[in-house]
PDB file of C-alpha atoms in Angstrom:
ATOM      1  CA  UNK A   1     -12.270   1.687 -41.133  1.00 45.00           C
ATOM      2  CA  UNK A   2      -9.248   0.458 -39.286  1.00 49.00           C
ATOM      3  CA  UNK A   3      -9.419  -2.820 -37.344  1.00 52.00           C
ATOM      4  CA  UNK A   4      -9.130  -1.360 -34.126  1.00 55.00           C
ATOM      5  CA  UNK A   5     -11.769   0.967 -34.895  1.00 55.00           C
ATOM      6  CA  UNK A   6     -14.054  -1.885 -35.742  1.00 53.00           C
ATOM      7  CA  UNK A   7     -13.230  -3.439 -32.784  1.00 59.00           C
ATOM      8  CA  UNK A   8     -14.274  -0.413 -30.608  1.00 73.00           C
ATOM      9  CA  UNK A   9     -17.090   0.346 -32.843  1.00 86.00           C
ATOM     10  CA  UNK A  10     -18.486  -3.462 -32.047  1.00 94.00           C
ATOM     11  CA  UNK A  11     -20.224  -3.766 -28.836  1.00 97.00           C
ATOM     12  CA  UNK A  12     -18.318  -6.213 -26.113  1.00 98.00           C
ATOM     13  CA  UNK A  13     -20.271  -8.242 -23.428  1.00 98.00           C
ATOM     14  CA  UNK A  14     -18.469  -9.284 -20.006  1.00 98.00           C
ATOM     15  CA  UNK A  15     -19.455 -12.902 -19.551  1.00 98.00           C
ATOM     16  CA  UNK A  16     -18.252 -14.799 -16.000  1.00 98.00           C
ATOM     17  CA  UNK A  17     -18.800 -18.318 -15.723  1.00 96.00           C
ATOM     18  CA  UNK A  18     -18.169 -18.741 -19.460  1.00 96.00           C
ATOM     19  CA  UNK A  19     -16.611 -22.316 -19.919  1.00 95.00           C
ATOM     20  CA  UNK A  20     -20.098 -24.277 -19.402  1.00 92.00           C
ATOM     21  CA  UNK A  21     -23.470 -24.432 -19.246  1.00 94.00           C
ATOM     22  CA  UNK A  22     -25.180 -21.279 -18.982  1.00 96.00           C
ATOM     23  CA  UNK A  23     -22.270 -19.416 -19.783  1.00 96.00           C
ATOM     24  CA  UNK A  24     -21.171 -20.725 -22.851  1.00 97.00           C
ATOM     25  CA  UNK A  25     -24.685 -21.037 -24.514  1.00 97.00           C
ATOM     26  CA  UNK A  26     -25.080 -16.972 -23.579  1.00 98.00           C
ATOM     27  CA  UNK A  27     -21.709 -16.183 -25.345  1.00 98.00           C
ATOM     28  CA  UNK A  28     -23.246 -18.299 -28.194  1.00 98.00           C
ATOM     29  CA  UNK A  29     -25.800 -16.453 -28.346  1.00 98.00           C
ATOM     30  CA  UNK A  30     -24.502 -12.717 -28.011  1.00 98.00           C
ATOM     31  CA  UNK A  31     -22.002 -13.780 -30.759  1.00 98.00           C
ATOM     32  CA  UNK A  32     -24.680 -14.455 -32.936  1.00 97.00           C
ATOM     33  CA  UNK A  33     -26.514 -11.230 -31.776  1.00 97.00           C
ATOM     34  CA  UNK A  34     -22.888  -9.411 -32.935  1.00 97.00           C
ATOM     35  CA  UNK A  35     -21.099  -8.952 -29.756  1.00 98.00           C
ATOM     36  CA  UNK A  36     -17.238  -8.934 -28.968  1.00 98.00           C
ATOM     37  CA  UNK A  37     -16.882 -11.317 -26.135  1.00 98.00           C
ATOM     38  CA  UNK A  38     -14.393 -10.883 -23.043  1.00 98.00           C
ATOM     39  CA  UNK A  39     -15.415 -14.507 -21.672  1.00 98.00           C
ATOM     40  CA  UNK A  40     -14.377 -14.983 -17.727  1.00 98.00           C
ATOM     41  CA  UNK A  41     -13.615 -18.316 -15.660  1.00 96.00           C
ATOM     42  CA  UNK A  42     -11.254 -20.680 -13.473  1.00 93.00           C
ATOM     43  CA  UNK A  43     -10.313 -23.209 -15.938  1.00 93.00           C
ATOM     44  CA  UNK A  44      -8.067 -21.493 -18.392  1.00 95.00           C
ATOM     45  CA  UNK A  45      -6.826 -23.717 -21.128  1.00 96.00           C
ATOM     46  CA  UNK A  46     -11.202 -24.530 -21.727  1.00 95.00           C
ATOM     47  CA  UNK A  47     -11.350 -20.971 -21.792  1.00 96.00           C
ATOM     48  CA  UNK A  48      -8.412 -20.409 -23.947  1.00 97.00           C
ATOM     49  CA  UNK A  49      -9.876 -23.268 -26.165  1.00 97.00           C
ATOM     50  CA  UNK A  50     -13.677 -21.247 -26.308  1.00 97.00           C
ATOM     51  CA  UNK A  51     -11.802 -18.179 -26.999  1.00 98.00           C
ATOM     52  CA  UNK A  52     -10.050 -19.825 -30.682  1.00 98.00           C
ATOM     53  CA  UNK A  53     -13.269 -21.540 -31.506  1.00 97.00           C
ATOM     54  CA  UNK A  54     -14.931 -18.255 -31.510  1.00 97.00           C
ATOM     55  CA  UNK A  55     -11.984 -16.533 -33.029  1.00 97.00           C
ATOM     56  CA  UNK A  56     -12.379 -19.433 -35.867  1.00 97.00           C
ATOM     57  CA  UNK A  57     -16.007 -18.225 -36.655  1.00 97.00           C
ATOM     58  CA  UNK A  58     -14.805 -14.788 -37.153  1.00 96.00           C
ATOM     59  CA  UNK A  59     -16.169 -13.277 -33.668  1.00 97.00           C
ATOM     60  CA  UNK A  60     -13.968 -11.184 -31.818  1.00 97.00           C
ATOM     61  CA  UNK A  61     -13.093 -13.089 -28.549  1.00 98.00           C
ATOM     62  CA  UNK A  62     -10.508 -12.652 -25.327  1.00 98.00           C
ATOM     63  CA  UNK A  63     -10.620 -15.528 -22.557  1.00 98.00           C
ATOM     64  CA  UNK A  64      -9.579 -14.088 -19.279  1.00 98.00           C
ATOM     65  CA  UNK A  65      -8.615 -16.500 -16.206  1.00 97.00           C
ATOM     66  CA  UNK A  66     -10.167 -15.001 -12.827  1.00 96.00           C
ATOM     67  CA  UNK A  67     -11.145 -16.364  -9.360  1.00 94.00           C
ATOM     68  CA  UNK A  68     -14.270 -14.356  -8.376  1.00 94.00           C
ATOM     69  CA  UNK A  69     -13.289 -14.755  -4.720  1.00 92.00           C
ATOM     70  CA  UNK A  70     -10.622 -12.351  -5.451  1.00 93.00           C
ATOM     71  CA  UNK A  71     -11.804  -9.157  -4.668  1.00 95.00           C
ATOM     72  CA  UNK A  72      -9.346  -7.250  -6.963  1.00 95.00           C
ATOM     73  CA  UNK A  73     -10.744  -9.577  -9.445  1.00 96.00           C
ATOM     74  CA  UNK A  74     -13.749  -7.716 -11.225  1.00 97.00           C
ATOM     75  CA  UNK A  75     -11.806  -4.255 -11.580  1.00 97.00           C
ATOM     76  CA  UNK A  76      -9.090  -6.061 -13.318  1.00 98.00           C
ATOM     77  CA  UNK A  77     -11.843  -7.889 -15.445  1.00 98.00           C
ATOM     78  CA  UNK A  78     -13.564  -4.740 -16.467  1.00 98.00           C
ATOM     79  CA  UNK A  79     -10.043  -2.809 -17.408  1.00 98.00           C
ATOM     80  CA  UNK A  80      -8.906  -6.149 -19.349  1.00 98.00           C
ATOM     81  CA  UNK A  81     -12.488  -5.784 -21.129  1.00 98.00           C
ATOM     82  CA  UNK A  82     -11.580  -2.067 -21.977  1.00 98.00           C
ATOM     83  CA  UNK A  83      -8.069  -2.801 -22.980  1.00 97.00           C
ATOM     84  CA  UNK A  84      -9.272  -5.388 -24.984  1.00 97.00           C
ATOM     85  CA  UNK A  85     -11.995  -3.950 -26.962  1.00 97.00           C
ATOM     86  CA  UNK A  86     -12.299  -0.171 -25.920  1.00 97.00           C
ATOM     87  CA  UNK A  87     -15.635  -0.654 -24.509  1.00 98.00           C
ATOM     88  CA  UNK A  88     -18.241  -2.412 -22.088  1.00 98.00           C
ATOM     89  CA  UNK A  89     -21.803  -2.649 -23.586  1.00 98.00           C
ATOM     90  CA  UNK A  90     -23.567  -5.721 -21.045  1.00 98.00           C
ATOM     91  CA  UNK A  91     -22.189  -7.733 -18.577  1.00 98.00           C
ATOM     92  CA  UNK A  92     -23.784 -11.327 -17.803  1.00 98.00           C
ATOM     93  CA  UNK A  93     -23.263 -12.442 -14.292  1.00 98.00           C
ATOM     94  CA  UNK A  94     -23.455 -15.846 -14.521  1.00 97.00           C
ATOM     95  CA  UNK A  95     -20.680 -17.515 -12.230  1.00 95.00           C
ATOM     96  CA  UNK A  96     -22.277 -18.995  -9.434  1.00 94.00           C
ATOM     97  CA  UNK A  97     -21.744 -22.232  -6.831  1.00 94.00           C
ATOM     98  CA  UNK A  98     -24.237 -24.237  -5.395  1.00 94.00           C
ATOM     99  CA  UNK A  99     -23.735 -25.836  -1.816  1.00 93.00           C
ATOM    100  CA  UNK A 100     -26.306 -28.244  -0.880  1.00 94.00           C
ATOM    101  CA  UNK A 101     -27.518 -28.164   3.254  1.00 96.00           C
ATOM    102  CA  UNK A 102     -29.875 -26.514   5.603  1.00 97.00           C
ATOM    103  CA  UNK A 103     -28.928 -24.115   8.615  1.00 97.00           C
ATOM    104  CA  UNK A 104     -27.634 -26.976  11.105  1.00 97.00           C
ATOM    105  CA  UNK A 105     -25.258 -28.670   7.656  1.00 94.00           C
ATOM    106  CA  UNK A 106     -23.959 -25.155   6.350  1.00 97.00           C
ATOM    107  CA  UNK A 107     -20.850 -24.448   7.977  1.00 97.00           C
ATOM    108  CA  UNK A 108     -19.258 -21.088   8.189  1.00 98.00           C
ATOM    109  CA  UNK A 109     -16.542 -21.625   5.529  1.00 97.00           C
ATOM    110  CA  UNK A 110     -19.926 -22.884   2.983  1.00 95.00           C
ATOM    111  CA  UNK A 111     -22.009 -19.840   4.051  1.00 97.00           C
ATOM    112  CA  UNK A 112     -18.823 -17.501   3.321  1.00 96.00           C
ATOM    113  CA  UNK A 113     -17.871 -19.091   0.483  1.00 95.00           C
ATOM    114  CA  UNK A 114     -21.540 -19.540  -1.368  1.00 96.00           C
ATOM    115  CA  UNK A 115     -22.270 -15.402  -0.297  1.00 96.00           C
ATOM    116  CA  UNK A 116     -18.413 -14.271  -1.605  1.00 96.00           C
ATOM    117  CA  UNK A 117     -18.775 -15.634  -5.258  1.00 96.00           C
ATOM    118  CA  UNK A 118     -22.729 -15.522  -5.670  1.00 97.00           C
ATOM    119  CA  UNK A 119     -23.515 -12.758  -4.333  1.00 97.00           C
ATOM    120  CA  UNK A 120     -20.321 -10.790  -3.545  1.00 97.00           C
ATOM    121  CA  UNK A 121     -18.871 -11.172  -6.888  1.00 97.00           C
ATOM    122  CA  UNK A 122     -22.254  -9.951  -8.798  1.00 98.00           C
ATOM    123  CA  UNK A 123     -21.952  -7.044  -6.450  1.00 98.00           C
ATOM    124  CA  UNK A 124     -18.289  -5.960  -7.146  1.00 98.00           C
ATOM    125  CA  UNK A 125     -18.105  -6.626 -10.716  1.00 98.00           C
ATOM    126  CA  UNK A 126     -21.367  -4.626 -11.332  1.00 98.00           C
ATOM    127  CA  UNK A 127     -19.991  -2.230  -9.537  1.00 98.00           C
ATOM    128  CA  UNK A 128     -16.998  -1.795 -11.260  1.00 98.00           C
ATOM    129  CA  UNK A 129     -18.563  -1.966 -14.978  1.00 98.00           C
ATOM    130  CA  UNK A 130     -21.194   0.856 -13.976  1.00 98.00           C
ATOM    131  CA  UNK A 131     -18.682   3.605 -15.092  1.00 98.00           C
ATOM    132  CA  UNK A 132     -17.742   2.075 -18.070  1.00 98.00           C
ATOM    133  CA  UNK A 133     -21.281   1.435 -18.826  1.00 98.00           C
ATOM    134  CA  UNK A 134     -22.138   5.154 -18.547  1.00 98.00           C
ATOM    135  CA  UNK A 135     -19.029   5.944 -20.551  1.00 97.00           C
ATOM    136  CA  UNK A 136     -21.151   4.198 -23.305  1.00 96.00           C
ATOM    137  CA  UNK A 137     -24.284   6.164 -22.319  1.00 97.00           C
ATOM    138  CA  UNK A 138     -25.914   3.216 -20.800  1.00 98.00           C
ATOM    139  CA  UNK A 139     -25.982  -0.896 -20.931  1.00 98.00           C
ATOM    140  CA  UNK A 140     -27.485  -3.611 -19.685  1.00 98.00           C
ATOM    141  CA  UNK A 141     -26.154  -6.241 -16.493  1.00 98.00           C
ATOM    142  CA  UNK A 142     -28.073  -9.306 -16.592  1.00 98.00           C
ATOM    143  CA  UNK A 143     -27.393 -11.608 -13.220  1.00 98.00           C
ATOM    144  CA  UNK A 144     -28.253 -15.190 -13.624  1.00 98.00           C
ATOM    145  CA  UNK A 145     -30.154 -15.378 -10.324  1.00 98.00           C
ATOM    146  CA  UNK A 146     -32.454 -19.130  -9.448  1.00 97.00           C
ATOM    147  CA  UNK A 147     -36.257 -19.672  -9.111  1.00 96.00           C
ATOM    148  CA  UNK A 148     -35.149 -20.353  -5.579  1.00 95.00           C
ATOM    149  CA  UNK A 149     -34.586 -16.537  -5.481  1.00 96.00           C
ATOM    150  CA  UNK A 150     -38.418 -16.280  -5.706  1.00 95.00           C
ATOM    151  CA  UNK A 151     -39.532 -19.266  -3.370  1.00 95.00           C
ATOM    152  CA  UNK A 152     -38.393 -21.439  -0.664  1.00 93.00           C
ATOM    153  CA  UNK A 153     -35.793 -24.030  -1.087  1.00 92.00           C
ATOM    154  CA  UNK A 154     -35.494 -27.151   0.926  1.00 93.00           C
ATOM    155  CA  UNK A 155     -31.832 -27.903   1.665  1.00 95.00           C
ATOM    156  CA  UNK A 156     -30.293 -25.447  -0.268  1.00 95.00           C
ATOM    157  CA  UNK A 157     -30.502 -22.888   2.240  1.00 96.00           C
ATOM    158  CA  UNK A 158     -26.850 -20.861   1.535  1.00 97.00           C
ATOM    159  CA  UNK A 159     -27.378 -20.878  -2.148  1.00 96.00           C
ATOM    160  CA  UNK A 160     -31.442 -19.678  -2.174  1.00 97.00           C
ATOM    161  CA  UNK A 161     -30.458 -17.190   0.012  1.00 97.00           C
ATOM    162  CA  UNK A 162     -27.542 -15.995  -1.645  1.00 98.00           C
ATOM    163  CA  UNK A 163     -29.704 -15.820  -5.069  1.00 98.00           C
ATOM    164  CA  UNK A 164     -32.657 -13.963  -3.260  1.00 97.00           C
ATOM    165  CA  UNK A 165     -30.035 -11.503  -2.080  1.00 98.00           C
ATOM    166  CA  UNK A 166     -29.070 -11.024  -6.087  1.00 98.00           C
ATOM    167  CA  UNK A 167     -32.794 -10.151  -6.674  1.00 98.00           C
ATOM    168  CA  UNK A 168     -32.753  -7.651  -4.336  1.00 98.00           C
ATOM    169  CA  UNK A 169     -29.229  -6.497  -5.750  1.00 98.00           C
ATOM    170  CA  UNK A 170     -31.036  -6.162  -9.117  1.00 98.00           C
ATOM    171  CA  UNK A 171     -34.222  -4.486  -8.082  1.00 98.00           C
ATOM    172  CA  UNK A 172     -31.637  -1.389  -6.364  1.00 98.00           C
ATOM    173  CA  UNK A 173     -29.283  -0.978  -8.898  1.00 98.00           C
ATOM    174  CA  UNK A 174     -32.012  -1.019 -11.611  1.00 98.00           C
ATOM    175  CA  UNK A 175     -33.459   1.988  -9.427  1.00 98.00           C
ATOM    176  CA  UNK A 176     -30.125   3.404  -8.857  1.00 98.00           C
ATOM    177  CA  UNK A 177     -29.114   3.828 -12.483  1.00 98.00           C
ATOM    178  CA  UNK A 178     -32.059   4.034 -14.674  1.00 98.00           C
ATOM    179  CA  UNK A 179     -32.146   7.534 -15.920  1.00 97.00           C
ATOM    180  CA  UNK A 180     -28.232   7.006 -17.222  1.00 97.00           C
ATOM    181  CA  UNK A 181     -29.780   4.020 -19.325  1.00 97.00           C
ATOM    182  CA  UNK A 182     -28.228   1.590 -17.442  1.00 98.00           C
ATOM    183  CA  UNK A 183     -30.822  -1.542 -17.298  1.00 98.00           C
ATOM    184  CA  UNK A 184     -30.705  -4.040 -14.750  1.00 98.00           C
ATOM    185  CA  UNK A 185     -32.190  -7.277 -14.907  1.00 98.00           C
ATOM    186  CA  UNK A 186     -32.118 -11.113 -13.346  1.00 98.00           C
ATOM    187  CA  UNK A 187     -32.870 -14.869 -14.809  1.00 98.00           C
ATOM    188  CA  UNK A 188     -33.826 -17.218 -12.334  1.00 97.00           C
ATOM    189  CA  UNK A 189     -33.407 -20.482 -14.231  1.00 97.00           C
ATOM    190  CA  UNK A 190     -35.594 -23.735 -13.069  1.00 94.00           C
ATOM    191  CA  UNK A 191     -33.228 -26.629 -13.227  1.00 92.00           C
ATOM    192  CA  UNK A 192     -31.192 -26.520 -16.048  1.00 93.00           C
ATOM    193  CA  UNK A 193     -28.959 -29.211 -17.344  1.00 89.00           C
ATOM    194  CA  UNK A 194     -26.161 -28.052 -17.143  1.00 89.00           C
ATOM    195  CA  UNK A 195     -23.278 -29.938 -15.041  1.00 84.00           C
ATOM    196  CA  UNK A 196     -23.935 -28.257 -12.085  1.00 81.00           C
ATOM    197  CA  UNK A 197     -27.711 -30.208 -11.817  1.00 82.00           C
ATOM    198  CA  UNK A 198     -27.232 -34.081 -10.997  1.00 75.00           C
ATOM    199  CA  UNK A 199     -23.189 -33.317  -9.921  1.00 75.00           C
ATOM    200  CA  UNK A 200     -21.371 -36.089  -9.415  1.00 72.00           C
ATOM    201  CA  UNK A 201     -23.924 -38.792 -11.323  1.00 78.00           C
ATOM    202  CA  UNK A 202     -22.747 -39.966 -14.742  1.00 79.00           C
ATOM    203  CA  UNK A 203     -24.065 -41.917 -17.504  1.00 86.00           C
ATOM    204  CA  UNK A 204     -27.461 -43.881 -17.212  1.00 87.00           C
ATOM    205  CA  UNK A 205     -27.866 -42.864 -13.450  1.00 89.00           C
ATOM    206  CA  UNK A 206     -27.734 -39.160 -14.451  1.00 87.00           C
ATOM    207  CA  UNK A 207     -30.278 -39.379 -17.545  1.00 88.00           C
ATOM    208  CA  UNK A 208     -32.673 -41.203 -15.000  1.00 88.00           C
ATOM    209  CA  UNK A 209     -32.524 -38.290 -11.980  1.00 88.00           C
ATOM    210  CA  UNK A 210     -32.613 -35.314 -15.193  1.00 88.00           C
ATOM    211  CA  UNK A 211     -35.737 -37.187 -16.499  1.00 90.00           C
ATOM    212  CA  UNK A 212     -37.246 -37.180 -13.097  1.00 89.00           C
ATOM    213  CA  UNK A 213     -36.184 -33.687 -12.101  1.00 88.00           C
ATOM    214  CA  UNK A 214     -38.384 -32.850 -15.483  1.00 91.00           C
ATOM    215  CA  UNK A 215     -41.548 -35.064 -14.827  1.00 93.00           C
ATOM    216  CA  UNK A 216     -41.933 -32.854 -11.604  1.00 91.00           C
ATOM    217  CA  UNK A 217     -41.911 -29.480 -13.500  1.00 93.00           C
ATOM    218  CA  UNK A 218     -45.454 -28.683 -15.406  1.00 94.00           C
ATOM    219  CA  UNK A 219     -43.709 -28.249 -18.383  1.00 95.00           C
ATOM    220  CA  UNK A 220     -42.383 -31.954 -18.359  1.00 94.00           C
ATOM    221  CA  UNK A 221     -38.351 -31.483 -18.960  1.00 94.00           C
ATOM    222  CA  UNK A 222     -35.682 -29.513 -17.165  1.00 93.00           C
ATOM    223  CA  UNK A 223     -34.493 -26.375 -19.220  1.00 93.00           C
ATOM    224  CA  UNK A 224     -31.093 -26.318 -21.599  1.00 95.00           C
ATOM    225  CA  UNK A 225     -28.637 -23.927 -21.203  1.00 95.00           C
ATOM    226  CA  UNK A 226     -30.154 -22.307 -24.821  1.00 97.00           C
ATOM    227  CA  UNK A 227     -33.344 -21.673 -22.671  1.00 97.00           C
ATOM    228  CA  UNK A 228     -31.797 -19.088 -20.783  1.00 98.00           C
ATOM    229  CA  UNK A 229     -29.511 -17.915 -23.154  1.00 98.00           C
ATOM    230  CA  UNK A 230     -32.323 -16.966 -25.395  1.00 98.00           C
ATOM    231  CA  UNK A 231     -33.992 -14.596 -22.695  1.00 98.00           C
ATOM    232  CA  UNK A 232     -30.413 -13.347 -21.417  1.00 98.00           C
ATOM    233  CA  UNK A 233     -29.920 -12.068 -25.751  1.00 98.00           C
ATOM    234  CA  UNK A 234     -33.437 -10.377 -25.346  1.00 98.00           C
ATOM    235  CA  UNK A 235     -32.549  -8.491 -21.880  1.00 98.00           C
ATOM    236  CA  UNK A 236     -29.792  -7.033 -23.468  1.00 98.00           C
ATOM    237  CA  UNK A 237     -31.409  -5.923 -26.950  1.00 98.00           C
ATOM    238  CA  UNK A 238     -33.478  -3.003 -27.711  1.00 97.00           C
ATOM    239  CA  UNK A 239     -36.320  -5.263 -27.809  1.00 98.00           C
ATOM    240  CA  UNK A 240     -36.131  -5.236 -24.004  1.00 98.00           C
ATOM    241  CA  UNK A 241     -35.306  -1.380 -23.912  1.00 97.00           C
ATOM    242  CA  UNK A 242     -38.106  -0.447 -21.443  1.00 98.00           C
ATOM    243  CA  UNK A 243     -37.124  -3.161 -18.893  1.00 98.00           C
ATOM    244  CA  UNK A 244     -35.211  -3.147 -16.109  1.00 98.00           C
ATOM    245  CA  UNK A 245     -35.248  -4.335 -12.580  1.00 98.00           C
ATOM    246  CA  UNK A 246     -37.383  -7.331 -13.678  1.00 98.00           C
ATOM    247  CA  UNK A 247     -36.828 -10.773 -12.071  1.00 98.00           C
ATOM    248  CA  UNK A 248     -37.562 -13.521 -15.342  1.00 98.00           C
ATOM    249  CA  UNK A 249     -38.457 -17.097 -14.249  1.00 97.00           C
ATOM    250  CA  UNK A 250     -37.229 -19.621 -16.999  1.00 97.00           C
ATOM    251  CA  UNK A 251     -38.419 -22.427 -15.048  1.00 96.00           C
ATOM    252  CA  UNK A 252     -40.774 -24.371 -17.201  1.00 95.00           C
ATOM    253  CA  UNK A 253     -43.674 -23.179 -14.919  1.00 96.00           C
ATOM    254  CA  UNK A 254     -42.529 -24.325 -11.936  1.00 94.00           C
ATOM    255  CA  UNK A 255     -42.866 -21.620  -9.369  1.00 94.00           C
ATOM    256  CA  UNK A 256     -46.197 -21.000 -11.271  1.00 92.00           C
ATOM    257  CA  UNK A 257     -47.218 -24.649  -9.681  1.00 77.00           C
TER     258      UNK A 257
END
């Protein structure tokens, strides 16, 4: 077997959002699950950086630089992907921005913004990997959606919105493209330490708002980024082969409360 056929023989997951958090513990874990990873983000050299370290370990990796505001964006991403590695087997929507503020705080340029990437972006870059997904005879998307896209959020208003509106993305294109075995499926992470939760408190200060974000969930800590990488490797295994249009909390039980 040639090397280029083992690259196109290897399956190749589309992850956005790659260079923390979430992101980076899913391409963790479809690396160990044998994918080929086409890793997406803003911050190029970190992704550049990911991209050798995964090279390093022997796992077939490309770091691409995108904004997801940029429309043209996700068809580039998706014919870099192909270019790259012949094929698209799962995409992992996982960029995302959070905007704190009710109605009367969220201005128009917030609103925008918060819809164009979280919701916008999940839109357009599912899609444009839906053909190359049938090309393989089906796949699985996975959108990283929020427990606040299953109940109310105080002062978060743009941002539980914009993640309700990628439940309801999920739930029609699961319907959409089921009998071409394309699966479609959300995670809507609790709070999840990841730098986005606590922004802008360091040290001491942080550890101290984390460890009281967790006393308030039943469970008694916040989740890691591992917790919802874990569920994101199952959605896109045969294990979860008979699933699709499902909305997962990984919230530690708190919209159960």
């Amino acid at each position: 077997m040639t090397q280029t056929q083992a690259v196109k023989d290897t399956p190749c997951a589309i992850v956005t959002g790659a260079t923390s958090g979430i992101g980076t513990a899913i391409a963790r874990a479809l690396a160990a699950a044998g994918y080929s990873l086409f890793l997406v983000g803003r911050r190029a050299a970190a992704g550049q950086a990911m991209a050798a370290a995964f090279q390093a370990e022997g796992v077939r990796a490309v770091f691409h630089a995108a904004d997801l505001s940029d429309k043209a964006a996700p068809d580039a991403i998706v014919q870099a992907a192909l270019t790259a590695f012949g094929r698209v087997d799962v995409l992992i929507n996982n960029a995302g921005i959070l905007i704190h503020g009710t109605a009367e705080d969220t201005t128009d340029t917030d609103w925008d913004r918060l819809m164009d990437i979280n919701l916008g972006s999940v839109f357009r870059l599912s899609r444009a990997a839906v053909p190359a997904l049938r090309a393989q005879g089906g796949g699985a998307i996975v959108n990283i959606a929020s427990d606040w896209a299953l109940v109310g959020a105080k002062g978060a208003l743009a941002y539980a919105v914009s993640k309700a509106a990628v439940a309801q993305l999920t739930r029609c294109m699961a319907l959409d493209h089921a009998q071409e075995g394309i699966r479609v499926n959300a995670i809507c992470p609790g709070d999840t330490d990841t730098p986005m939760l606590a922004a802008g408190i360091t040290g001491a200060a942080r550890a101290e708002r984390v460890a009281e974000y967790g006393a308030a969930i039943p469970m008694g800590r916040v989740g890691t980024p591992e917790d919802i990488a874990g569920v994101a490797a199952f959605l896109v295994s045969d294990a979860a082969g008979y699933m699709t249009g499902t909305m997962i909390p990984v919230d530690g039980g708190a919209t159960s409360d």
